[in-house]
Amino acid sequence: LAFRVGGRVVRRAVSVGDAVKRGQEIASLDRRALQLAVNAASADVAALSSRRMNAATVLGRQSALLERETVAQSTFDEARTSHAAAVATVDEAVARLRKTREELDYGVLRADSDGIITRIDFEVEQVVAPNATVAEIVRPDALDFVFDAPDASARQLRNGDVFVVHEERGGKPITGEIRQIAAASDRVTRTRRVWIGFPLATGGMRLGSTMYAERPAAAISSPRVPITAVLEDAGVASVWVVDKDVLQPRSVTLGTRTDEDVEVLTGLNTGERVVIAGVHSVTAGQRIKSIGENAP
């Protein structure tokens, strides 16, 4: 939340943790300067309206004289131009008055929705700038469960994947779906942030709680392998499976693919190892040497 106009804060109506309703006051600025601007704009409208009335009177008089051919056409044209300018000036002043009245209303910051105040970044007597964030509000109708997944694991997740979320100390589990996955991994941790959305009303989850999420067995997608691990010949796909350090070809059925990996629908079992590089340079029955116990 932010003020649309700048000024000195004279009142703070809420604190962190307070529940607020839509339209409820959050804070107020010193509105005396804003009120003076409204008064000045109102005075301008009144003064210019008088000039417009006078210009209309002159125009009517010149029009009557023109009909009796007792005044030059140029004099009438001048009166008509003056009246049009007076009308435009009044319209401009009215618009300026409307703008100052809106700014006067902007001197009171109100909640734009029902929610809970989670942060306040101002104090009374502080001067705040326009559009500078001064408070944060969390909507109560929905929350996100957020976690950081290793980059390799995140590549296997898709928007809409189902997770079961529950609190650390028990409580009713809630089913949620992935609504967003960070497009890039963090440069330091090499993890990608994942957001699981679920309705707050279904479980009464508290903001800031430590939660746990797990994927139901039925929701776990098929394994994915690097695109470099797949051999495709005449429409038939296969991979090299490492069985006791001996290579054997295995036909597989492929699913969705990206520029980096591909989903294997059938043909691979959990825990099996496959060759992911040099697949065109090996042969069936060839013995290889694995470097490290968990080498790919």
mmCIF file of N, CA and C in Angstrom, residues 43-175:
data_model
loop_
_atom_site.group_PDB
_atom_site.id
_atom_site.type_symbol
_atom_site.label_atom_id
_atom_site.label_comp_id
_atom_site.label_asym_id
_atom_site.label_seq_id
_atom_site.Cartn_x
_atom_site.Cartn_y
_atom_site.Cartn_z
ATOM 1 N N ALA A 43 -11.972 28.746 -5.952
ATOM 2 C CA ALA A 43 -12.010 30.186 -6.212
ATOM 3 C C ALA A 43 -11.751 30.482 -7.691
ATOM 4 N N ASP A 44 -10.832 29.736 -8.300
ATOM 5 C CA ASP A 44 -10.556 29.928 -9.723
ATOM 6 C C ASP A 44 -11.791 29.620 -10.562
ATOM 7 N N VAL A 45 -12.491 28.547 -10.205
ATOM 8 C CA VAL A 45 -13.700 28.192 -10.957
ATOM 9 C C VAL A 45 -14.740 29.300 -10.844
ATOM 10 N N ALA A 46 -14.917 29.851 -9.630
ATOM 11 C CA ALA A 46 -15.900 30.920 -9.446
ATOM 12 C C ALA A 46 -15.534 32.164 -10.245
ATOM 13 N N ALA A 47 -14.253 32.548 -10.208
ATOM 14 C CA ALA A 47 -13.825 33.752 -10.925
ATOM 15 C C ALA A 47 -13.954 33.573 -12.430
ATOM 16 N N LEU A 48 -13.528 32.449 -12.919
ATOM 17 C CA LEU A 48 -13.582 32.228 -14.364
ATOM 18 C C LEU A 48 -15.015 32.036 -14.849
ATOM 19 N N SER A 49 -15.874 31.494 -13.996
ATOM 20 C CA SER A 49 -17.281 31.363 -14.373
ATOM 21 C C SER A 49 -17.907 32.742 -14.561
ATOM 22 N N SER A 50 -17.527 33.693 -13.703
ATOM 23 C CA SER A 50 -18.029 35.066 -13.860
ATOM 24 C C SER A 50 -17.569 35.662 -15.184
ATOM 25 N N ARG A 51 -16.316 35.415 -15.541
ATOM 26 C CA ARG A 51 -15.818 35.922 -16.816
ATOM 27 C C ARG A 51 -16.557 35.276 -17.986
ATOM 28 N N ARG A 52 -16.859 33.999 -17.834
ATOM 29 C CA ARG A 52 -17.599 33.331 -18.905
ATOM 30 C C ARG A 52 -18.991 33.930 -19.067
ATOM 31 N N MET A 53 -19.661 34.219 -17.933
ATOM 32 C CA MET A 53 -20.978 34.840 -18.003
ATOM 33 C C MET A 53 -20.907 36.212 -18.670
ATOM 34 N N ASN A 54 -19.870 36.966 -18.328
ATOM 35 C CA ASN A 54 -19.711 38.282 -18.940
ATOM 36 C C ASN A 54 -19.455 38.164 -20.438
ATOM 37 N N ALA A 55 -18.626 37.173 -20.821
ATOM 38 C CA ALA A 55 -18.360 36.970 -22.242
ATOM 39 C C ALA A 55 -19.614 36.547 -22.985
ATOM 40 N N ALA A 56 -20.473 35.742 -22.337
ATOM 41 C CA ALA A 56 -21.733 35.334 -22.962
ATOM 42 C C ALA A 56 -22.654 36.531 -23.158
ATOM 43 N N THR A 57 -22.670 37.433 -22.173
ATOM 44 C CA THR A 57 -23.500 38.646 -22.294
ATOM 45 C C THR A 57 -23.026 39.515 -23.448
ATOM 46 N N VAL A 58 -21.714 39.716 -23.525
ATOM 47 C CA VAL A 58 -21.152 40.518 -24.614
ATOM 48 C C VAL A 58 -21.455 39.887 -25.962
ATOM 49 N N LEU A 59 -21.344 38.564 -26.036
ATOM 50 C CA LEU A 59 -21.607 37.874 -27.296
ATOM 51 C C LEU A 59 -23.063 38.050 -27.713
ATOM 52 N N GLY A 60 -23.980 37.949 -26.741
ATOM 53 C CA GLY A 60 -25.393 38.153 -27.065
ATOM 54 C C GLY A 60 -25.668 39.559 -27.555
ATOM 55 N N ARG A 61 -25.056 40.554 -26.932
ATOM 56 C CA ARG A 61 -25.242 41.947 -27.339
ATOM 57 C C ARG A 61 -24.702 42.171 -28.754
ATOM 58 N N GLN A 62 -23.508 41.640 -29.024
ATOM 59 C CA GLN A 62 -22.909 41.813 -30.342
ATOM 60 C C GLN A 62 -23.720 41.093 -31.421
ATOM 61 N N SER A 63 -24.307 39.957 -31.064
ATOM 62 C CA SER A 63 -25.129 39.229 -32.019
ATOM 63 C C SER A 63 -26.364 40.038 -32.407
ATOM 64 N N ALA A 64 -26.989 40.694 -31.387
ATOM 65 C CA ALA A 64 -28.168 41.521 -31.682
ATOM 66 C C ALA A 64 -27.799 42.715 -32.548
ATOM 67 N N LEU A 65 -26.669 43.336 -32.272
ATOM 68 C CA LEU A 65 -26.226 44.477 -33.061
ATOM 69 C C LEU A 65 -25.872 44.077 -34.483
ATOM 70 N N LEU A 66 -25.318 42.854 -34.614
ATOM 71 C CA LEU A 66 -24.957 42.388 -35.947
ATOM 72 C C LEU A 66 -26.202 42.185 -36.809
ATOM 73 N N GLU A 67 -27.295 41.714 -36.189
ATOM 74 C CA GLU A 67 -28.534 41.529 -36.937
ATOM 75 C C GLU A 67 -29.082 42.856 -37.465
ATOM 76 N N ARG A 68 -28.863 43.927 -36.714
ATOM 77 C CA ARG A 68 -29.339 45.251 -37.144
ATOM 78 C C ARG A 68 -28.297 45.973 -37.980
ATOM 79 N N GLU A 69 -27.186 45.246 -38.229
ATOM 80 C CA GLU A 69 -26.092 45.764 -39.049
ATOM 81 C C GLU A 69 -25.539 47.083 -38.508
ATOM 82 N N THR A 70 -25.429 47.126 -37.171
ATOM 83 C CA THR A 70 -24.857 48.319 -36.533
ATOM 84 C C THR A 70 -23.480 48.036 -35.942
ATOM 85 N N VAL A 71 -22.950 46.858 -36.190
ATOM 86 C CA VAL A 71 -21.633 46.495 -35.702
ATOM 87 C C VAL A 71 -20.916 45.697 -36.783
ATOM 88 N N ALA A 72 -19.612 45.844 -36.796
ATOM 89 C CA ALA A 72 -18.828 45.139 -37.808
ATOM 90 C C ALA A 72 -18.763 43.642 -37.509
ATOM 91 N N GLN A 73 -18.642 42.851 -38.580
ATOM 92 C CA GLN A 73 -18.525 41.395 -38.428
ATOM 93 C C GLN A 73 -17.303 41.025 -37.600
ATOM 94 N N SER A 74 -16.215 41.773 -37.753
ATOM 95 C CA SER A 74 -14.992 41.475 -37.010
ATOM 96 C C SER A 74 -15.190 41.656 -35.510
ATOM 97 N N THR A 75 -15.999 42.621 -35.123
ATOM 98 C CA THR A 75 -16.268 42.829 -33.692
ATOM 99 C C THR A 75 -17.054 41.666 -33.121
ATOM 100 N N PHE A 76 -18.036 41.186 -33.886
ATOM 101 C CA PHE A 76 -18.806 40.020 -33.445
ATOM 102 C C PHE A 76 -17.916 38.785 -33.346
ATOM 103 N N ASP A 77 -17.043 38.597 -34.339
ATOM 104 C CA ASP A 77 -16.131 37.436 -34.320
ATOM 105 C C ASP A 77 -15.208 37.492 -33.097
ATOM 106 N N GLU A 78 -14.765 38.680 -32.760
ATOM 107 C CA GLU A 78 -13.896 38.823 -31.587
ATOM 108 C C GLU A 78 -14.637 38.449 -30.301
ATOM 109 N N ALA A 79 -15.900 38.868 -30.206
ATOM 110 C CA ALA A 79 -16.707 38.535 -29.027
ATOM 111 C C ALA A 79 -16.954 37.027 -28.950
ATOM 112 N N ARG A 80 -17.192 36.405 -30.095
ATOM 113 C CA ARG A 80 -17.424 34.954 -30.104
ATOM 114 C C ARG A 80 -16.166 34.197 -29.700
ATOM 115 N N THR A 81 -15.012 34.676 -30.172
ATOM 116 C CA THR A 81 -13.752 34.031 -29.794
ATOM 117 C C THR A 81 -13.488 34.180 -28.298
ATOM 118 N N SER A 82 -13.770 35.343 -27.755
ATOM 119 C CA SER A 82 -13.554 35.570 -26.321
ATOM 120 C C SER A 82 -14.455 34.670 -25.493
ATOM 121 N N HIS A 83 -15.692 34.471 -25.938
ATOM 122 C CA HIS A 83 -16.608 33.590 -25.212
ATOM 123 C C HIS A 83 -16.130 32.140 -25.253
ATOM 124 N N ALA A 84 -15.670 31.680 -26.411
ATOM 125 C CA ALA A 84 -15.179 30.295 -26.522
ATOM 126 C C ALA A 84 -13.964 30.082 -25.628
ATOM 127 N N ALA A 85 -13.078 31.087 -25.573
ATOM 128 C CA ALA A 85 -11.898 30.971 -24.711
ATOM 129 C C ALA A 85 -12.297 30.939 -23.242
ATOM 130 N N ALA A 86 -13.312 31.731 -22.868
ATOM 131 C CA ALA A 86 -13.768 31.740 -21.475
ATOM 132 C C ALA A 86 -14.370 30.395 -21.085
ATOM 133 N N VAL A 87 -15.125 29.791 -22.000
ATOM 134 C CA VAL A 87 -15.717 28.474 -21.729
ATOM 135 C C VAL A 87 -14.615 27.427 -21.539
ATOM 136 N N ALA A 88 -13.600 27.446 -22.397
ATOM 137 C CA ALA A 88 -12.509 26.473 -22.283
ATOM 138 C C ALA A 88 -11.727 26.674 -20.992
ATOM 139 N N THR A 89 -11.551 27.941 -20.586
ATOM 140 C CA THR A 89 -10.821 28.217 -19.350
ATOM 141 C C THR A 89 -11.571 27.687 -18.144
ATOM 142 N N VAL A 90 -12.893 27.831 -18.151
ATOM 143 C CA VAL A 90 -13.699 27.303 -17.043
ATOM 144 C C VAL A 90 -13.607 25.779 -17.012
ATOM 145 N N ASP A 91 -13.675 25.125 -18.169
ATOM 146 C CA ASP A 91 -13.564 23.658 -18.213
ATOM 147 C C ASP A 91 -12.237 23.198 -17.627
ATOM 148 N N GLU A 92 -11.168 23.943 -17.959
ATOM 149 C CA GLU A 92 -9.853 23.601 -17.422
ATOM 150 C C GLU A 92 -9.822 23.767 -15.903
ATOM 151 N N ALA A 93 -10.434 24.836 -15.405
ATOM 152 C CA ALA A 93 -10.452 25.074 -13.964
ATOM 153 C C ALA A 93 -11.275 24.018 -13.230
ATOM 154 N N VAL A 94 -12.382 23.588 -13.841
ATOM 155 C CA VAL A 94 -13.203 22.538 -13.227
ATOM 156 C C VAL A 94 -12.425 21.233 -13.146
ATOM 157 N N ALA A 95 -11.687 20.901 -14.197
ATOM 158 C CA ALA A 95 -10.872 19.681 -14.175
ATOM 159 C C ALA A 95 -9.795 19.771 -13.102
ATOM 160 N N ARG A 96 -9.196 20.952 -12.964
ATOM 161 C CA ARG A 96 -8.176 21.143 -11.934
ATOM 162 C C ARG A 96 -8.783 21.008 -10.537
ATOM 163 N N LEU A 97 -9.994 21.517 -10.350
ATOM 164 C CA LEU A 97 -10.683 21.371 -9.062
ATOM 165 C C LEU A 97 -10.965 19.904 -8.759
ATOM 166 N N ARG A 98 -11.413 19.174 -9.769
ATOM 167 C CA ARG A 98 -11.683 17.746 -9.565
ATOM 168 C C ARG A 98 -10.412 17.001 -9.156
ATOM 169 N N LYS A 99 -9.293 17.360 -9.782
ATOM 170 C CA LYS A 99 -8.022 16.710 -9.465
ATOM 171 C C LYS A 99 -7.588 17.017 -8.023
ATOM 172 N N THR A 100 -7.739 18.264 -7.599
ATOM 173 C CA THR A 100 -7.340 18.609 -6.221
ATOM 174 C C THR A 100 -8.236 17.920 -5.202
ATOM 175 N N ARG A 101 -9.508 17.746 -5.527
ATOM 176 C CA ARG A 101 -10.400 17.029 -4.604
ATOM 177 C C ARG A 101 -9.999 15.560 -4.501
ATOM 178 N N GLU A 102 -9.598 14.970 -5.626
ATOM 179 C CA GLU A 102 -9.126 13.584 -5.581
ATOM 180 C C GLU A 102 -7.872 13.474 -4.724
ATOM 181 N N GLU A 103 -6.952 14.428 -4.895
ATOM 182 C CA GLU A 103 -5.721 14.410 -4.102
ATOM 183 C C GLU A 103 -6.031 14.588 -2.625
ATOM 184 N N LEU A 104 -7.071 15.354 -2.297
ATOM 185 C CA LEU A 104 -7.478 15.490 -0.902
ATOM 186 C C LEU A 104 -7.927 14.148 -0.346
ATOM 187 N N ASP A 105 -8.668 13.385 -1.148
ATOM 188 C CA ASP A 105 -9.080 12.040 -0.713
ATOM 189 C C ASP A 105 -7.880 11.112 -0.585
ATOM 190 N N TYR A 106 -6.869 11.300 -1.451
ATOM 191 C CA TYR A 106 -5.682 10.450 -1.392
ATOM 192 C C TYR A 106 -4.880 10.696 -0.112
ATOM 193 N N GLY A 107 -5.192 11.753 0.612
ATOM 194 C CA GLY A 107 -4.490 12.015 1.867
ATOM 195 C C GLY A 107 -4.797 10.998 2.945
ATOM 196 N N VAL A 108 -5.816 10.165 2.732
ATOM 197 C CA VAL A 108 -6.149 9.076 3.654
ATOM 198 C C VAL A 108 -5.887 7.761 2.931
ATOM 199 N N LEU A 109 -4.990 6.949 3.475
ATOM 200 C CA LEU A 109 -4.662 5.653 2.887
ATOM 201 C C LEU A 109 -5.612 4.612 3.453
ATOM 202 N N ARG A 110 -6.303 3.898 2.556
ATOM 203 C CA ARG A 110 -7.283 2.896 2.978
ATOM 204 C C ARG A 110 -6.934 1.528 2.410
ATOM 205 N N ALA A 111 -7.361 0.488 3.096
ATOM 206 C CA ALA A 111 -7.117 -0.883 2.644
ATOM 207 C C ALA A 111 -7.913 -1.137 1.376
ATOM 208 N N ASP A 112 -7.269 -1.736 0.382
ATOM 209 C CA ASP A 112 -7.961 -2.019 -0.872
ATOM 210 C C ASP A 112 -8.667 -3.365 -0.863
ATOM 211 N N SER A 113 -8.523 -4.128 0.232
ATOM 212 C CA SER A 113 -9.217 -5.406 0.360
ATOM 213 C C SER A 113 -9.172 -5.842 1.827
ATOM 214 N N ASP A 114 -10.000 -6.802 2.179
ATOM 215 C CA ASP A 114 -9.907 -7.394 3.511
ATOM 216 C C ASP A 114 -8.569 -8.110 3.633
ATOM 217 N N GLY A 115 -7.966 -8.061 4.807
ATOM 218 C CA GLY A 115 -6.687 -8.736 4.963
ATOM 219 C C GLY A 115 -6.059 -8.496 6.316
ATOM 220 N N ILE A 116 -4.785 -8.856 6.408
ATOM 221 C CA ILE A 116 -4.007 -8.725 7.640
ATOM 222 C C ILE A 116 -2.779 -7.887 7.340
ATOM 223 N N ILE A 117 -2.523 -6.891 8.189
ATOM 224 C CA ILE A 117 -1.356 -6.037 8.022
ATOM 225 C C ILE A 117 -0.112 -6.822 8.429
ATOM 226 N N THR A 118 0.832 -6.960 7.512
ATOM 227 C CA THR A 118 2.038 -7.738 7.793
ATOM 228 C C THR A 118 3.296 -6.880 7.891
ATOM 229 N N ARG A 119 3.228 -5.619 7.433
ATOM 230 C CA ARG A 119 4.406 -4.762 7.514
ATOM 231 C C ARG A 119 3.993 -3.305 7.479
ATOM 232 N N ILE A 120 4.672 -2.497 8.293
ATOM 233 C CA ILE A 120 4.460 -1.051 8.296
ATOM 234 C C ILE A 120 5.821 -0.384 8.222
ATOM 235 N N ASP A 121 5.991 0.485 7.235
ATOM 236 C CA ASP A 121 7.287 1.116 6.993
ATOM 237 C C ASP A 121 7.228 2.635 7.171
ATOM 238 N N PHE A 122 6.488 3.112 8.147
ATOM 239 C CA PHE A 122 6.422 4.548 8.388
ATOM 240 C C PHE A 122 6.096 4.795 9.853
ATOM 241 N N GLU A 123 6.342 6.015 10.278
ATOM 242 C CA GLU A 123 6.001 6.452 11.627
ATOM 243 C C GLU A 123 5.272 7.787 11.534
ATOM 244 N N VAL A 124 4.525 8.105 12.562
ATOM 245 C CA VAL A 124 3.844 9.398 12.624
ATOM 246 C C VAL A 124 4.885 10.514 12.610
ATOM 247 N N GLU A 125 4.593 11.591 11.903
ATOM 248 C CA GLU A 125 5.463 12.760 11.665
ATOM 249 C C GLU A 125 6.496 12.511 10.579
ATOM 250 N N GLN A 126 6.537 11.313 10.033
ATOM 251 C CA GLN A 126 7.462 11.056 8.927
ATOM 252 C C GLN A 126 6.884 11.613 7.632
ATOM 253 N N VAL A 127 7.751 12.172 6.795
ATOM 254 C CA VAL A 127 7.342 12.656 5.480
ATOM 255 C C VAL A 127 7.542 11.531 4.465
ATOM 256 N N VAL A 128 6.475 11.162 3.777
ATOM 257 C CA VAL A 128 6.531 10.065 2.818
ATOM 258 C C VAL A 128 6.389 10.613 1.410
ATOM 259 N N ALA A 129 6.983 9.905 0.466
ATOM 260 C CA ALA A 129 6.939 10.300 -0.934
ATOM 261 C C ALA A 129 5.759 9.625 -1.630
ATOM 262 N N PRO A 130 5.273 10.198 -2.708
ATOM 263 C CA PRO A 130 4.183 9.546 -3.453
ATOM 264 C C PRO A 130 4.609 8.190 -3.983
ATOM 265 N N ASN A 131 3.698 7.230 -3.913
ATOM 266 C CA ASN A 131 3.886 5.885 -4.470
ATOM 267 C C ASN A 131 4.988 5.083 -3.782
ATOM 268 N N ALA A 132 5.464 5.538 -2.608
ATOM 269 C CA ALA A 132 6.440 4.757 -1.835
ATOM 270 C C ALA A 132 5.683 3.801 -0.914
ATOM 271 N N THR A 133 6.048 2.525 -0.950
ATOM 272 C CA THR A 133 5.350 1.531 -0.137
ATOM 273 C C THR A 133 5.499 1.848 1.341
ATOM 274 N N VAL A 134 4.375 1.938 2.045
ATOM 275 C CA VAL A 134 4.396 2.237 3.471
ATOM 276 C C VAL A 134 3.819 1.105 4.308
ATOM 277 N N ALA A 135 3.121 0.163 3.684
ATOM 278 C CA ALA A 135 2.529 -0.951 4.430
ATOM 279 C C ALA A 135 2.239 -2.089 3.467
ATOM 280 N N GLU A 136 2.122 -3.287 4.040
ATOM 281 C CA GLU A 136 1.752 -4.451 3.247
ATOM 282 C C GLU A 136 0.559 -5.136 3.892
ATOM 283 N N ILE A 137 -0.312 -5.655 3.048
ATOM 284 C CA ILE A 137 -1.509 -6.344 3.517
ATOM 285 C C ILE A 137 -1.608 -7.681 2.799
ATOM 286 N N VAL A 138 -1.966 -8.706 3.547
ATOM 287 C CA VAL A 138 -2.134 -10.042 2.986
ATOM 288 C C VAL A 138 -3.615 -10.348 2.894
ATOM 289 N N ARG A 139 -4.045 -10.749 1.710
ATOM 290 C CA ARG A 139 -5.446 -11.117 1.529
ATOM 291 C C ARG A 139 -5.724 -12.431 2.253
ATOM 292 N N PRO A 140 -6.882 -12.552 2.898
ATOM 293 C CA PRO A 140 -7.160 -13.757 3.685
ATOM 294 C C PRO A 140 -7.780 -14.894 2.891
ATOM 295 N N ASP A 141 -8.128 -14.653 1.620
ATOM 296 C CA ASP A 141 -8.854 -15.694 0.900
ATOM 297 C C ASP A 141 -7.941 -16.764 0.323
ATOM 298 N N ALA A 142 -6.645 -16.505 0.230
ATOM 299 C CA ALA A 142 -5.730 -17.498 -0.328
ATOM 300 C C ALA A 142 -4.311 -17.210 0.124
ATOM 301 N N LEU A 143 -3.547 -18.283 0.340
ATOM 302 C CA LEU A 143 -2.133 -18.156 0.686
ATOM 303 C C LEU A 143 -1.313 -19.082 -0.215
ATOM 304 N N ASP A 144 -0.017 -18.864 -0.213
ATOM 305 C CA ASP A 144 0.905 -19.718 -0.962
ATOM 306 C C ASP A 144 1.831 -20.439 0.006
ATOM 307 N N PHE A 145 2.109 -21.693 -0.308
ATOM 308 C CA PHE A 145 3.189 -22.415 0.351
ATOM 309 C C PHE A 145 4.400 -22.292 -0.567
ATOM 310 N N VAL A 146 5.495 -21.753 -0.056
ATOM 311 C CA VAL A 146 6.661 -21.431 -0.881
ATOM 312 C C VAL A 146 7.858 -22.258 -0.427
ATOM 313 N N PHE A 147 8.551 -22.858 -1.372
ATOM 314 C CA PHE A 147 9.772 -23.584 -1.037
ATOM 315 C C PHE A 147 10.748 -23.479 -2.200
ATOM 316 N N ASP A 148 11.999 -23.789 -1.920
ATOM 317 C CA ASP A 148 13.058 -23.753 -2.940
ATOM 318 C C ASP A 148 13.462 -25.184 -3.275
ATOM 319 N N ALA A 149 13.335 -25.540 -4.538
ATOM 320 C CA ALA A 149 13.646 -26.897 -4.986
ATOM 321 C C ALA A 149 14.963 -26.894 -5.755
ATOM 322 N N PRO A 150 15.780 -27.936 -5.598
ATOM 323 C CA PRO A 150 16.985 -28.038 -6.427
ATOM 324 C C PRO A 150 16.623 -27.928 -7.899
ATOM 325 N N ASP A 151 17.512 -27.346 -8.660
ATOM 326 C CA ASP A 151 17.215 -27.073 -10.060
ATOM 327 C C ASP A 151 16.807 -28.334 -10.811
ATOM 328 N N ALA A 152 17.485 -29.442 -10.553
ATOM 329 C CA ALA A 152 17.161 -30.686 -11.249
ATOM 330 C C ALA A 152 15.757 -31.163 -10.901
ATOM 331 N N SER A 153 15.372 -31.000 -9.630
ATOM 332 C CA SER A 153 14.029 -31.416 -9.215
ATOM 333 C C SER A 153 12.969 -30.476 -9.760
ATOM 334 N N ALA A 154 13.285 -29.190 -9.789
ATOM 335 C CA ALA A 154 12.311 -28.210 -10.270
ATOM 336 C C ALA A 154 11.976 -28.427 -11.743
ATOM 337 N N ARG A 155 12.943 -28.932 -12.508
ATOM 338 C CA ARG A 155 12.684 -29.171 -13.931
ATOM 339 C C ARG A 155 11.658 -30.272 -14.142
ATOM 340 N N GLN A 156 11.442 -31.110 -13.136
ATOM 341 C CA GLN A 156 10.465 -32.180 -13.243
ATOM 342 C C GLN A 156 9.079 -31.750 -12.791
ATOM 343 N N LEU A 157 8.951 -30.531 -12.292
ATOM 344 C CA LEU A 157 7.664 -30.020 -11.823
ATOM 345 C C LEU A 157 6.996 -29.202 -12.912
ATOM 346 N N ARG A 158 5.678 -29.183 -12.871
ATOM 347 C CA ARG A 158 4.901 -28.413 -13.827
ATOM 348 C C ARG A 158 3.776 -27.694 -13.089
ATOM 349 N N ASN A 159 3.352 -26.558 -13.622
ATOM 350 C CA ASN A 159 2.203 -25.875 -13.054
ATOM 351 C C ASN A 159 0.991 -26.788 -13.073
ATOM 352 N N GLY A 160 0.291 -26.830 -11.946
ATOM 353 C CA GLY A 160 -0.855 -27.717 -11.824
ATOM 354 C C GLY A 160 -0.555 -29.016 -11.112
ATOM 355 N N ASP A 161 0.729 -29.348 -10.882
ATOM 356 C CA ASP A 161 1.062 -30.559 -10.131
ATOM 357 C C ASP A 161 0.469 -30.469 -8.728
ATOM 358 N N VAL A 162 -0.050 -31.582 -8.244
ATOM 359 C CA VAL A 162 -0.761 -31.615 -6.963
ATOM 360 C C VAL A 162 0.202 -31.963 -5.832
ATOM 361 N N PHE A 163 0.068 -31.226 -4.717
ATOM 362 C CA PHE A 163 0.816 -31.501 -3.499
ATOM 363 C C PHE A 163 -0.155 -31.513 -2.323
ATOM 364 N N VAL A 164 0.218 -32.270 -1.289
ATOM 365 C CA VAL A 164 -0.531 -32.259 -0.028
ATOM 366 C C VAL A 164 0.294 -31.479 0.986
ATOM 367 N N VAL A 165 -0.276 -30.416 1.540
ATOM 368 C CA VAL A 165 0.415 -29.523 2.457
ATOM 369 C C VAL A 165 -0.173 -29.685 3.845
ATOM 370 N N HIS A 166 0.716 -29.768 4.862
ATOM 371 C CA HIS A 166 0.236 -29.883 6.245
ATOM 372 C C HIS A 166 1.205 -29.172 7.171
ATOM 373 N N GLU A 167 0.720 -28.809 8.359
ATOM 374 C CA GLU A 167 1.546 -28.114 9.329
ATOM 375 C C GLU A 167 2.504 -29.057 10.025
ATOM 376 N N GLU A 168 3.531 -28.455 10.634
ATOM 377 C CA GLU A 168 4.550 -29.249 11.314
ATOM 378 C C GLU A 168 3.959 -30.051 12.464
ATOM 379 N N ARG A 169 3.027 -29.443 13.211
ATOM 380 C CA ARG A 169 2.459 -30.103 14.390
ATOM 381 C C ARG A 169 1.145 -30.804 14.087
ATOM 382 N N GLY A 170 0.991 -31.268 12.896
ATOM 383 C CA GLY A 170 -0.238 -31.961 12.550
ATOM 384 C C GLY A 170 -1.244 -31.005 11.941
ATOM 385 N N GLY A 171 -2.507 -31.341 12.061
ATOM 386 C CA GLY A 171 -3.535 -30.527 11.454
ATOM 387 C C GLY A 171 -4.068 -31.174 10.195
ATOM 388 N N LYS A 172 -5.161 -30.638 9.718
ATOM 389 C CA LYS A 172 -5.806 -31.197 8.545
ATOM 390 C C LYS A 172 -4.993 -30.903 7.294
ATOM 391 N N PRO A 173 -4.626 -31.944 6.526
ATOM 392 C CA PRO A 173 -3.872 -31.704 5.291
ATOM 393 C C PRO A 173 -4.731 -30.955 4.275
ATOM 394 N N ILE A 174 -4.080 -30.160 3.462
ATOM 395 C CA ILE A 174 -4.764 -29.404 2.425
ATOM 396 C C ILE A 174 -4.106 -29.721 1.092
ATOM 397 N N THR A 175 -4.926 -29.946 0.091
ATOM 398 C CA THR A 175 -4.418 -30.226 -1.241
ATOM 399 C C THR A 175 -4.272 -28.926 -2.015
#
